[in-house]
Amino acid sequence: MPELSITIGGKSFEVACQPGEEEFLHSAAAMLDAEAMPVVEQMGRMTDSRMLLMAGLMLADRMAGADEELRRLRAQLAELEARPAPAPERIEVPVIPAGVKEALAELAARAEAMAERVEERARA
């Protein structure tokens, strides 16, 4: 079982952990140390147990706030997921009126007829 030295509130502690959990332990110790340092700076000299208690309570308070925020966000997410999907937007694409299509077809036929006449005259 690996033994690590961690520092919390300026004091070193020797702790053991399961193999592979060393990084997690260092991370947890850093979080606890971040809470302990202001306590030590504000209150001065105190026993290890009191310093750890105060830092633990401050960290627990922070975690309780995070848990409450997580519950609120999960409830908000559930509410959003329960809403019916919005109706699809209707997008109107302009359509060429039938009269315009007919007029274009007639113009194309007249242009082809004129081209044929030009070709006939050119051959003659």
C-alpha positions as a Python dict, from the first residue, in 0.01 Angstrom:
ca = {
    (1, 'M'): (0, 0, 0),
    (2, 'P'): (164, 328, -109),
    (3, 'E'): (232, 587, 161),
    (4, 'L'): (229, 953, 66),
    (5, 'S'): (321, 1273, 238),
    (6, 'I'): (58, 1543, 198),
    (7, 'T'): (54, 1899, 329),
    (8, 'I'): (-261, 2057, 464),
    (9, 'G'): (-258, 2396, 630),
    (10, 'G'): (119, 2404, 632),
    (11, 'K'): (146, 2073, 820),
    (12, 'S'): (265, 1743, 673),
    (13, 'F'): (76, 1420, 716),
    (14, 'E'): (171, 1066, 616),
    (15, 'V'): (-122, 876, 463),
    (16, 'A'): (-167, 544, 289),
    (17, 'C'): (-382, 474, -12),
    (18, 'Q'): (-465, 193, -253),
    (19, 'P'): (-227, 143, -546),
    (20, 'G'): (-327, 368, -835),
    (21, 'E'): (-509, 620, -612),
    (22, 'E'): (-208, 839, -546),
    (23, 'E'): (-309, 1110, -793),
    (24, 'F'): (-662, 1124, -651),
    (25, 'L'): (-525, 1154, -297),
    (26, 'H'): (-294, 1439, -398),
    (27, 'S'): (-587, 1615, -566),
    (28, 'A'): (-813, 1571, -261),
    (29, 'A'): (-535, 1690, -29),
    (30, 'A'): (-484, 2000, -246),
    (31, 'M'): (-855, 2082, -218),
    (32, 'L'): (-846, 2043, 160),
    (33, 'D'): (-527, 2248, 180),
    (34, 'A'): (-689, 2529, -22),
    (35, 'E'): (-963, 2544, 245),
    (36, 'A'): (-722, 2509, 539),
    (37, 'M'): (-478, 2786, 444),
    (38, 'P'): (-725, 3076, 494),
    (39, 'V'): (-835, 2922, 827),
    (40, 'V'): (-475, 2901, 947),
    (41, 'E'): (-405, 3257, 827),
    (42, 'Q'): (-716, 3397, 1000),
    (43, 'M'): (-708, 3198, 1325),
    (44, 'G'): (-335, 3153, 1368),
    (45, 'R'): (-198, 2860, 1564),
    (46, 'M'): (-444, 2578, 1632),
    (47, 'T'): (-441, 2204, 1676),
    (48, 'D'): (-423, 1977, 1374),
    (49, 'S'): (-764, 1833, 1448),
    (50, 'R'): (-928, 2177, 1478),
    (51, 'M'): (-763, 2299, 1157),
    (52, 'L'): (-872, 1985, 972),
    (53, 'L'): (-1223, 2012, 1116),
    (54, 'M'): (-1262, 2373, 1007),
    (55, 'A'): (-1119, 2305, 660),
    (56, 'G'): (-1339, 1995, 626),
    (57, 'L'): (-1649, 2191, 724),
    (58, 'M'): (-1570, 2467, 475),
    (59, 'L'): (-1512, 2211, 201),
    (60, 'A'): (-1834, 2029, 295),
    (61, 'D'): (-2023, 2360, 276),
    (62, 'R'): (-1884, 2423, -69),
    (63, 'M'): (-1979, 2070, -178),
    (64, 'A'): (-2332, 2111, -37),
    (65, 'G'): (-2371, 2425, -248),
    (66, 'A'): (-2242, 2240, -554),
    (67, 'D'): (-2483, 1951, -485),
    (68, 'E'): (-2775, 2192, -458),
    (69, 'E'): (-2674, 2359, -785),
    (70, 'L'): (-2645, 2017, -949),
    (71, 'R'): (-2995, 1919, -828),
    (72, 'R'): (-3132, 2250, -959),
    (73, 'L'): (-2967, 2205, -1298),
    (74, 'R'): (-3086, 1845, -1325),
    (75, 'A'): (-3443, 1955, -1249),
    (76, 'Q'): (-3414, 2230, -1509),
    (77, 'L'): (-3278, 1980, -1763),
    (78, 'A'): (-3561, 1736, -1689),
    (79, 'E'): (-3812, 2019, -1738),
    (80, 'L'): (-3658, 2115, -2071),
    (81, 'E'): (-3648, 1753, -2188),
    (82, 'A'): (-4014, 1707, -2090),
    (83, 'R'): (-4128, 1996, -2308),
    (84, 'P'): (-4276, 1896, -2642),
    (85, 'A'): (-4058, 1957, -2941),
    (86, 'P'): (-4129, 2291, -3105),
    (87, 'A'): (-4327, 2284, -3425),
    (88, 'P'): (-4102, 2286, -3727),
    (89, 'E'): (-4063, 2622, -3891),
    (90, 'R'): (-4247, 2665, -4214),
    (91, 'I'): (-4021, 2793, -4485),
    (92, 'E'): (-4188, 2916, -4798),
    (93, 'V'): (-3997, 2884, -5120),
    (94, 'P'): (-4110, 3111, -5400),
    (95, 'V'): (-4277, 2914, -5678),
    (96, 'I'): (-4280, 3028, -6035),
    (97, 'P'): (-4644, 3078, -6134),
    (98, 'A'): (-4779, 2851, -6407),
    (99, 'G'): (-4840, 3149, -6639),
    (100, 'V'): (-4471, 3241, -6627),
    (101, 'K'): (-4368, 2884, -6706),
    (102, 'E'): (-4598, 2880, -7008),
    (103, 'A'): (-4470, 3217, -7127),
    (104, 'L'): (-4107, 3099, -7095),
    (105, 'A'): (-4188, 2779, -7286),
    (106, 'E'): (-4352, 2982, -7563),
    (107, 'L'): (-4051, 3218, -7582),
    (108, 'A'): (-3817, 2918, -7601),
    (109, 'A'): (-4024, 2766, -7884),
    (110, 'R'): (-4025, 3099, -8075),
    (111, 'A'): (-3648, 3136, -8026),
    (112, 'E'): (-3594, 2784, -8164),
    (113, 'A'): (-3820, 2860, -8461),
    (114, 'M'): (-3627, 3181, -8534),
    (115, 'A'): (-3297, 2992, -8509),
    (116, 'E'): (-3423, 2734, -8761),
    (117, 'R'): (-3524, 3012, -9003),
    (118, 'V'): (-3184, 3177, -8967),
    (119, 'E'): (-3015, 2845, -9038),
    (120, 'E'): (-3237, 2789, -9346),
    (121, 'R'): (-3153, 3131, -9487),
    (122, 'A'): (-2787, 3076, -9416),
    (123, 'R'): (-2794, 2754, -9621),
    (124, 'A'): (-2971, 2923, -9910),
}
